[in-house]
């Protein structure tokens, strides 16, 4: 069977291999069967292995949902009564975490940092040293809205210095950028199958310290469906997820994990980096400016600023590219219009070259000046 190959440059779901797509076509099975539970158990340990954790110390807890479910779960499940969460917020995803705290009425400090800057460690330490009730320090590894990479190892070390647990949203770095859960001082990280793993949507997972999950047994239960301890405990008792899992996505993820280990962590990271490099060069050639300074970028996402050209219309450019098999995506910054080109997925430099040929044609088609113009000089 031949399946049309689309190049997704949006920040997930990603372009997948045909073998991952086809892995979903399996005989019908009830996910309460032991055969299915065995797949989940193997997956849990593989997911820990991807971030180099020991399965004696860390586990992966699986959930049916998109990546946001992980954020919800970690925030609502890991906070003891009368304790506070510190959100280090320099982008749309950490802002979402603060919003989750708000909806659950979780006491939190929303430490806002400009979206094009990394947080200052002294400023974090000042808050930690003056607020002894902080229990969770939370941030986002790669702010997917912009492509800014946060210094998690250093933030994690500070969190531990003040006896806090460190929760990191690694949804847009997991299985793309090498992570060492222990060395990076991570107590909990998270991702979903459709991003770095290049599988399908619907399966998400929190990877964290078993000891801390067990401690959370006595914490207030603020959600029935989205509680970390309850899901963890249910799997230990039964070998199953508590509620119906996304069966076909699990099969696709199993295949994707096999392909991940076959490609290799360093090789995969190099591929994403060369794709990002090709994106950077392609943008530069057309005159586009990037929003985030190159040295602060994760190397996985480029945010290009809309040109100052009356003929520029993102929707039209998007549609032109989309019709030719390339998906581009708007940015997530409130005061600057940007679009994003991401290097996740089963794509390579050749795909990016093909994309830029199409993007150039799109600009010419709509009479956008090339190289693109800006009124102000942006550094
Ligand atoms: C994709 C992503 C999420 C989850 O978003 P969903 O729309 O729920 O899949 C969370 N955090 C980050 C950093 C992400 O990139």
Short mmCIF file of C-alpha atoms and ligand atoms in Angstrom, two decimals:
data_model
loop_
_atom_site.label_atom_id
_atom_site.label_comp_id
_atom_site.label_asym_id
_atom_site.label_seq_id
_atom_site.Cartn_x
_atom_site.Cartn_y
_atom_site.Cartn_z
CA UNK A 1 0.00 0.00 0.00
CA UNK A 2 1.33 3.44 -0.81
CA UNK A 3 0.47 6.27 1.56
CA UNK A 4 0.96 9.88 0.53
CA UNK A 5 3.93 11.33 2.40
CA UNK A 6 3.31 14.76 3.86
CA UNK A 7 6.11 16.80 5.38
CA UNK A 8 4.84 18.21 8.66
CA UNK A 9 6.88 21.17 9.85
CA UNK A 10 4.34 21.93 12.59
CA UNK A 11 5.33 21.13 16.19
CA UNK A 12 3.71 17.68 16.25
CA UNK A 13 2.16 15.42 15.29
CA UNK A 14 5.15 14.58 13.16
CA UNK A 15 5.75 12.96 9.82
CA UNK A 16 5.87 9.22 10.52
CA UNK A 17 7.40 6.29 8.69
CA UNK A 18 5.12 3.98 6.74
CA UNK A 19 6.11 1.12 9.02
CA UNK A 20 4.81 3.08 12.02
CA UNK A 21 1.60 3.93 10.17
CA UNK A 22 1.08 0.30 9.20
CA UNK A 23 1.83 -0.97 12.71
CA UNK A 24 -1.61 0.28 13.68
CA UNK A 25 -3.29 -2.30 11.49
CA UNK A 26 -3.53 -5.25 13.85
CA UNK A 27 -6.08 -7.89 14.69
CA UNK A 28 -8.70 -6.59 17.10
CA UNK A 29 -7.69 -7.16 20.68
CA UNK A 30 -9.21 -6.35 24.05
CA UNK A 31 -6.61 -4.25 25.88
CA UNK A 32 -7.38 -6.17 29.09
CA UNK A 33 -5.60 -9.21 27.62
CA UNK A 34 -2.24 -10.10 29.12
CA UNK A 35 -0.68 -9.96 25.65
CA UNK A 36 -1.50 -6.25 25.53
CA UNK A 37 -0.36 -5.65 29.12
CA UNK A 38 3.02 -7.17 28.23
CA UNK A 39 3.42 -4.62 25.44
CA UNK A 40 2.68 -1.81 27.91
CA UNK A 41 5.12 -3.16 30.49
CA UNK A 42 7.91 -3.36 27.91
CA UNK A 43 7.02 0.13 26.73
CA UNK A 44 7.27 1.54 30.25
CA UNK A 45 10.80 0.32 30.63
CA UNK A 46 11.79 1.43 27.11
CA UNK A 47 10.46 4.91 27.80
CA UNK A 48 12.63 5.15 30.91
CA UNK A 49 15.62 3.79 28.99
CA UNK A 50 15.30 6.56 26.38
CA UNK A 51 16.19 9.10 29.08
CA UNK A 52 18.82 6.76 30.56
CA UNK A 53 16.98 6.17 33.81
CA UNK A 54 17.28 3.03 35.89
CA UNK A 55 13.96 1.17 35.92
CA UNK A 56 14.50 0.47 39.60
CA UNK A 57 14.33 4.15 40.37
CA UNK A 58 12.14 5.54 37.60
CA UNK A 59 8.99 4.44 35.86
CA UNK A 60 6.79 5.63 33.04
CA UNK A 61 3.08 6.07 33.71
CA UNK A 62 0.96 5.94 30.57
CA UNK A 63 -2.17 7.94 29.87
CA UNK A 64 -4.64 8.22 27.03
CA UNK A 65 -4.61 11.83 25.90
CA UNK A 66 -2.51 14.48 24.22
CA UNK A 67 0.59 15.94 25.88
CA UNK A 68 -1.31 18.49 27.94
CA UNK A 69 -2.73 15.67 30.03
CA UNK A 70 0.77 15.08 31.42
CA UNK A 71 1.08 18.69 32.52
CA UNK A 72 -2.34 18.53 34.17
CA UNK A 73 -1.46 15.26 35.92
CA UNK A 74 1.94 16.32 37.25
CA UNK A 75 0.66 19.63 38.56
CA UNK A 76 -2.50 18.33 40.20
CA UNK A 77 -1.04 15.09 41.59
CA UNK A 78 2.34 16.05 43.03
CA UNK A 79 1.44 18.90 45.32
CA UNK A 80 0.92 18.23 49.03
CA UNK A 81 -1.57 20.31 51.00
CA UNK A 82 -0.39 23.85 51.79
CA UNK A 83 2.53 23.74 49.40
CA UNK A 84 3.34 25.93 46.43
CA UNK A 85 4.35 25.42 42.80
CA UNK A 86 6.94 27.67 41.18
CA UNK A 87 6.37 27.95 37.43
CA UNK A 88 9.33 29.37 35.54
CA UNK A 89 7.45 30.81 32.63
CA UNK A 90 9.08 32.09 29.47
CA UNK A 91 6.65 30.84 26.90
CA UNK A 92 3.24 29.57 25.92
CA UNK A 93 3.63 26.09 27.41
CA UNK A 94 4.71 27.24 30.85
CA UNK A 95 1.91 29.80 30.66
CA UNK A 96 -0.42 26.85 30.07
CA UNK A 97 0.98 25.19 33.20
CA UNK A 98 0.20 28.34 35.19
CA UNK A 99 -3.31 28.26 33.76
CA UNK A 100 -3.72 24.64 34.89
CA UNK A 101 -2.67 25.70 38.42
CA UNK A 102 -5.23 28.45 38.24
CA UNK A 103 -8.04 26.07 37.22
CA UNK A 104 -7.23 23.65 40.04
CA UNK A 105 -6.73 26.49 42.51
CA UNK A 106 -3.21 25.27 43.20
CA UNK A 107 -1.09 27.82 45.05
CA UNK A 108 1.58 28.88 42.61
CA UNK A 109 4.09 31.56 41.75
CA UNK A 110 4.11 32.44 38.09
CA UNK A 111 7.66 33.66 37.51
CA UNK A 112 7.36 35.47 34.20
CA UNK A 113 10.48 35.84 32.11
CA UNK A 114 10.51 37.49 28.64
CA UNK A 115 9.78 34.87 25.97
CA UNK A 116 13.08 35.46 24.21
CA UNK A 117 15.23 35.14 27.33
CA UNK A 118 16.33 32.30 29.55
CA UNK A 119 15.60 32.75 33.25
CA UNK A 120 18.29 34.08 35.54
CA UNK A 121 19.33 31.47 38.07
CA UNK A 122 19.84 34.11 40.78
CA UNK A 123 16.26 35.25 40.33
CA UNK A 124 15.01 31.67 40.72
CA UNK A 125 17.17 31.17 43.79
CA UNK A 126 15.87 34.36 45.33
CA UNK A 127 12.31 33.07 45.12
CA UNK A 128 13.25 29.62 46.39
CA UNK A 129 15.21 30.93 49.34
CA UNK A 130 12.49 33.34 50.40
CA UNK A 131 9.54 30.92 49.93
CA UNK A 132 10.19 27.74 51.91
CA UNK A 133 6.76 26.26 51.08
CA UNK A 134 7.59 25.71 47.43
CA UNK A 135 7.38 21.99 46.72
CA UNK A 136 7.45 21.83 42.91
CA UNK A 137 9.69 23.72 40.53
CA UNK A 138 8.23 23.46 37.05
CA UNK A 139 9.47 24.58 33.66
CA UNK A 140 9.47 23.70 29.97
CA UNK A 141 12.60 22.31 28.36
CA UNK A 142 12.11 23.53 24.81
CA UNK A 143 9.45 26.22 24.66
CA UNK A 144 7.73 24.89 21.58
CA UNK A 145 6.03 28.22 20.89
CA UNK A 146 9.38 29.84 20.09
CA UNK A 147 12.11 27.18 20.11
CA UNK A 148 13.89 28.58 23.17
CA UNK A 149 15.83 26.01 25.22
CA UNK A 150 15.82 26.35 28.99
CA UNK A 151 18.84 25.35 31.13
CA UNK A 152 17.08 22.52 32.94
CA UNK A 153 20.11 20.92 34.54
CA UNK A 154 20.96 24.15 36.38
CA UNK A 155 17.35 24.86 37.33
CA UNK A 156 16.98 21.29 38.56
CA UNK A 157 20.08 21.59 40.72
CA UNK A 158 18.62 24.70 42.33
CA UNK A 159 15.29 22.97 42.91
CA UNK A 160 17.07 20.14 44.70
CA UNK A 161 19.20 22.52 46.73
CA UNK A 162 15.94 23.81 48.21
CA UNK A 163 14.44 20.32 48.62
CA UNK A 164 11.92 20.78 45.87
CA UNK A 165 10.96 18.31 43.20
CA UNK A 166 11.76 19.30 39.63
CA UNK A 167 9.12 18.74 36.96
CA UNK A 168 10.03 19.47 33.34
CA UNK A 169 7.83 19.51 30.31
CA UNK A 170 10.07 17.72 27.83
CA UNK A 171 7.29 17.10 25.32
CA UNK A 172 9.21 18.75 22.51
CA UNK A 173 12.67 17.39 23.36
CA UNK A 174 12.07 13.82 24.53
CA UNK A 175 13.58 11.33 22.06
CA UNK A 176 14.98 14.19 20.00
CA UNK A 177 17.58 15.88 22.14
CA UNK A 178 19.55 13.57 24.44
CA UNK A 179 18.22 13.75 28.01
CA UNK A 180 19.76 12.06 31.02
CA UNK A 181 17.06 12.08 33.65
CA UNK A 182 19.49 11.76 36.54
CA UNK A 183 22.27 14.06 35.39
CA UNK A 184 19.73 16.63 34.26
CA UNK A 185 18.30 16.66 37.81
CA UNK A 186 14.83 15.72 36.58
CA UNK A 187 12.33 14.15 38.95
CA UNK A 188 9.50 14.11 36.42
CA UNK A 189 9.49 14.64 32.70
CA UNK A 190 6.88 13.92 30.10
CA UNK A 191 6.11 13.51 26.42
CA UNK A 192 3.55 12.13 24.05
CA UNK A 193 3.96 9.52 21.35
CA UNK A 194 3.35 11.78 18.38
CA UNK A 195 6.31 14.10 18.88
CA UNK A 196 9.92 12.95 19.26
CA UNK A 197 9.04 9.29 19.05
CA UNK A 198 7.35 9.89 15.70
CA UNK A 199 4.35 7.70 16.50
CA UNK A 200 0.63 8.56 16.55
CA UNK A 201 -1.51 10.83 18.70
CA UNK A 202 -3.36 9.73 21.80
CA UNK A 203 -0.72 8.22 24.09
CA UNK A 204 1.15 10.31 26.65
CA UNK A 205 3.47 9.42 29.46
CA UNK A 206 5.01 10.84 32.60
CA UNK A 207 8.43 9.50 33.53
CA UNK A 208 9.38 9.99 37.12
CA UNK A 209 10.90 8.81 40.37
CA UNK A 210 9.04 5.86 41.81
CA UNK A 211 9.78 7.00 45.37
CA UNK A 212 8.15 10.36 44.72
CA UNK A 213 5.12 8.82 43.02
CA UNK A 214 4.65 6.60 46.06
CA UNK A 215 4.97 9.58 48.36
CA UNK A 216 2.18 11.29 46.45
CA UNK A 217 -0.27 8.59 47.53
CA UNK A 218 -1.30 10.71 50.50
CA UNK A 219 -1.52 14.01 48.60
CA UNK A 220 -4.93 15.52 47.87
CA UNK A 221 -6.69 13.81 44.95
CA UNK A 222 -7.84 16.65 42.74
CA UNK A 223 -8.87 14.66 39.68
CA UNK A 224 -10.32 11.21 39.20
CA UNK A 225 -9.20 10.60 35.62
CA UNK A 226 -5.91 12.49 35.80
CA UNK A 227 -4.14 11.30 38.92
CA UNK A 228 -0.58 10.06 38.73
CA UNK A 229 -0.60 7.79 41.76
CA UNK A 230 -3.89 6.10 40.93
CA UNK A 231 -2.76 5.27 37.39
CA UNK A 232 0.60 4.02 38.67
CA UNK A 233 -0.97 1.85 41.34
CA UNK A 234 -3.56 0.40 38.98
CA UNK A 235 -0.88 -0.76 36.57
CA UNK A 236 1.11 -2.41 39.34
CA UNK A 237 -1.95 -4.25 40.57
CA UNK A 238 -3.36 -5.30 37.21
CA UNK A 239 -0.77 -4.80 34.47
CA UNK A 240 -3.28 -2.60 32.67
CA UNK A 241 -4.07 1.05 32.24
CA UNK A 242 -6.98 2.11 34.43
CA UNK A 243 -9.18 3.26 31.56
CA UNK A 244 -9.30 2.25 27.91
CA UNK A 245 -5.94 2.87 26.25
CA UNK A 246 -5.52 4.06 22.64
CA UNK A 247 -4.90 0.52 21.40
CA UNK A 248 -3.74 1.20 17.84
CA UNK A 249 -1.54 4.10 18.95
CA UNK A 250 0.15 1.75 21.39
CA UNK A 251 1.06 -0.58 18.52
CA UNK A 252 2.37 2.33 16.48
CA UNK A 253 4.40 3.52 19.48
CA UNK A 254 5.88 0.08 20.00
CA UNK A 255 7.08 0.12 16.39
CA UNK A 256 8.31 3.72 16.72
CA UNK A 257 10.37 2.84 19.80
CA UNK A 258 12.01 -0.02 17.91
CA UNK A 259 12.85 2.40 15.12
CA UNK A 260 14.14 4.93 17.67
CA UNK A 261 16.65 2.46 19.07
CA UNK A 262 17.61 1.34 15.56
CA UNK A 263 18.34 4.91 14.46
CA UNK A 264 20.22 5.64 17.71
CA UNK A 265 20.01 8.59 20.08
CA UNK A 266 23.02 10.53 18.73
CA UNK A 267 22.26 9.78 15.09
CA UNK A 268 18.68 10.92 15.52
CA UNK A 269 19.74 14.11 17.27
CA UNK A 270 22.25 14.82 14.47
CA UNK A 271 19.53 14.32 11.90
CA UNK A 272 17.22 16.79 13.67
CA UNK A 273 20.11 19.23 13.94
CA UNK A 274 20.94 19.02 10.25
CA UNK A 275 17.28 19.48 9.40
CA UNK A 276 17.22 22.54 11.66
CA UNK A 277 20.42 23.83 10.06
CA UNK A 278 18.84 23.43 6.62
CA UNK A 279 15.79 25.35 7.86
CA UNK A 280 18.02 28.08 9.26
CA UNK A 281 19.91 28.39 5.96
CA UNK A 282 16.72 28.29 3.91
CA UNK A 283 15.16 31.07 5.97
CA UNK A 284 18.30 33.14 5.79
CA UNK A 285 18.50 32.80 2.03
CA UNK A 286 14.96 34.16 1.68
CA UNK A 287 15.80 36.99 4.08
CA UNK A 288 13.64 35.84 7.00
CA UNK A 289 14.63 36.92 10.50
CA UNK A 290 14.32 34.55 13.43
CA UNK A 291 12.68 35.56 16.68
CA UNK A 292 15.00 33.73 19.08
CA UNK A 293 18.74 34.33 19.13
CA UNK A 294 20.49 31.39 17.56
CA UNK A 295 22.51 30.60 20.70
CA UNK A 296 19.33 30.29 22.80
CA UNK A 297 17.57 27.97 20.37
CA UNK A 298 16.92 24.30 21.00
CA UNK A 299 17.96 23.43 17.46
CA UNK A 300 14.57 21.82 16.95
CA UNK A 301 12.31 24.74 16.06
CA UNK A 302 12.75 27.96 14.10
CA UNK A 303 10.44 30.91 14.64
CA UNK A 304 10.48 33.24 11.65
CA UNK A 305 9.11 36.76 11.92
CA UNK A 306 6.46 37.81 9.39
CA UNK A 307 7.97 40.18 6.83
CA UNK A 308 6.70 43.73 6.48
CA UNK A 309 5.21 43.29 3.06
CA UNK A 310 1.63 44.16 2.23
CA UNK A 311 1.40 41.04 0.08
CA UNK A 312 2.43 38.70 2.89
CA UNK A 313 -0.51 36.63 4.04
CA UNK A 314 0.41 33.63 6.17
CA UNK A 315 -2.81 31.77 5.39
CA UNK A 316 -2.23 32.00 1.65
CA UNK A 317 1.39 30.91 1.92
CA UNK A 318 0.33 28.10 4.22
CA UNK A 319 -2.32 26.91 1.77
CA UNK A 320 0.06 27.05 -1.17
CA UNK A 321 2.58 24.87 0.70
CA UNK A 322 -0.08 22.61 2.17
CA UNK A 323 -1.47 21.78 -1.27
CA UNK A 324 2.02 20.66 -2.21
CA UNK A 325 2.50 18.42 0.82
CA UNK A 326 4.22 20.77 3.29
CA UNK A 327 2.60 21.98 6.51
CA UNK A 328 3.85 25.15 8.22
CA UNK A 329 2.50 26.52 11.47
CA UNK A 330 1.83 29.89 13.11
CA UNK A 331 3.85 30.92 16.16
CA UNK A 332 2.65 31.37 19.72
CA UNK A 333 3.95 34.77 20.76
CA UNK A 334 1.45 37.41 21.73
CA UNK A 335 3.20 40.56 20.50
CA UNK A 336 5.11 39.35 17.43
CA UNK A 337 3.71 37.53 14.42
CA UNK A 338 5.79 34.50 13.64
CA UNK A 339 5.51 31.15 11.94
CA UNK A 340 7.29 28.01 12.96
CA UNK A 341 9.28 25.38 11.14
CA UNK A 342 10.07 22.35 13.26
CA UNK A 343 12.58 19.62 12.67
CA UNK A 344 10.88 16.76 14.46
CA UNK A 345 9.58 13.77 12.56
CA UNK A 346 10.87 11.32 10.00
CA UNK A 347 12.21 13.97 7.67
CA UNK A 348 15.61 14.81 6.28
CA UNK A 349 17.58 17.68 4.75
CA UNK A 350 16.29 16.81 1.26
CA UNK A 351 12.73 17.37 2.42
CA UNK A 352 13.68 20.82 3.69
CA UNK A 353 15.33 21.72 0.40
CA UNK A 354 12.19 20.63 -1.41
CA UNK A 355 10.12 22.70 1.02
CA UNK A 356 12.12 25.88 0.46
CA UNK A 357 11.78 25.52 -3.31
CA UNK A 358 8.00 25.48 -2.75
CA UNK A 359 8.07 28.33 -0.21
CA UNK A 360 10.03 30.48 -2.64
CA UNK A 361 7.48 29.78 -5.38
CA UNK A 362 4.70 30.65 -2.95
CA UNK A 363 6.30 34.01 -2.16
CA UNK A 364 6.77 34.75 -5.85
CA UNK A 365 3.23 33.62 -6.63
CA UNK A 366 1.80 36.12 -4.15
CA UNK A 367 4.26 38.88 -5.08
CA UNK A 368 6.01 38.93 -1.75
CA UNK A 369 9.43 40.51 -2.28
CA UNK A 370 12.36 38.07 -2.07
CA UNK A 371 14.51 38.50 -0.06
CA UNK A 372 11.71 39.43 2.31
CA UNK A 373 11.63 42.95 3.74
CA UNK A 374 11.50 44.34 7.26
CA UNK A 375 10.86 47.95 8.19
CA UNK A 376 12.95 47.88 11.31
CA UNK A 377 16.39 46.46 11.55
CA UNK A 378 16.06 43.37 13.71
CA UNK A 379 19.27 42.01 15.15
C1 LIG B 1 3.07 19.63 22.23
C2 LIG B 1 3.39 20.09 23.56
C3 LIG B 1 2.52 19.85 24.63
C4 LIG B 1 1.21 19.14 24.47
O1 LIG B 1 0.34 19.72 23.59
P1 LIG B 1 -0.94 18.90 23.10
O2 LIG B 1 -1.62 19.85 22.17
O3 LIG B 1 -1.74 18.55 24.28
O4 LIG B 1 -0.39 17.68 22.40
C5 LIG B 1 2.93 20.24 25.88
N1 LIG B 1 4.10 20.86 26.08
C6 LIG B 1 4.95 21.11 25.08
C7 LIG B 1 6.24 21.78 25.39
C8 LIG B 1 4.62 20.74 23.79
O5 LIG B 1 5.48 20.97 22.79
#
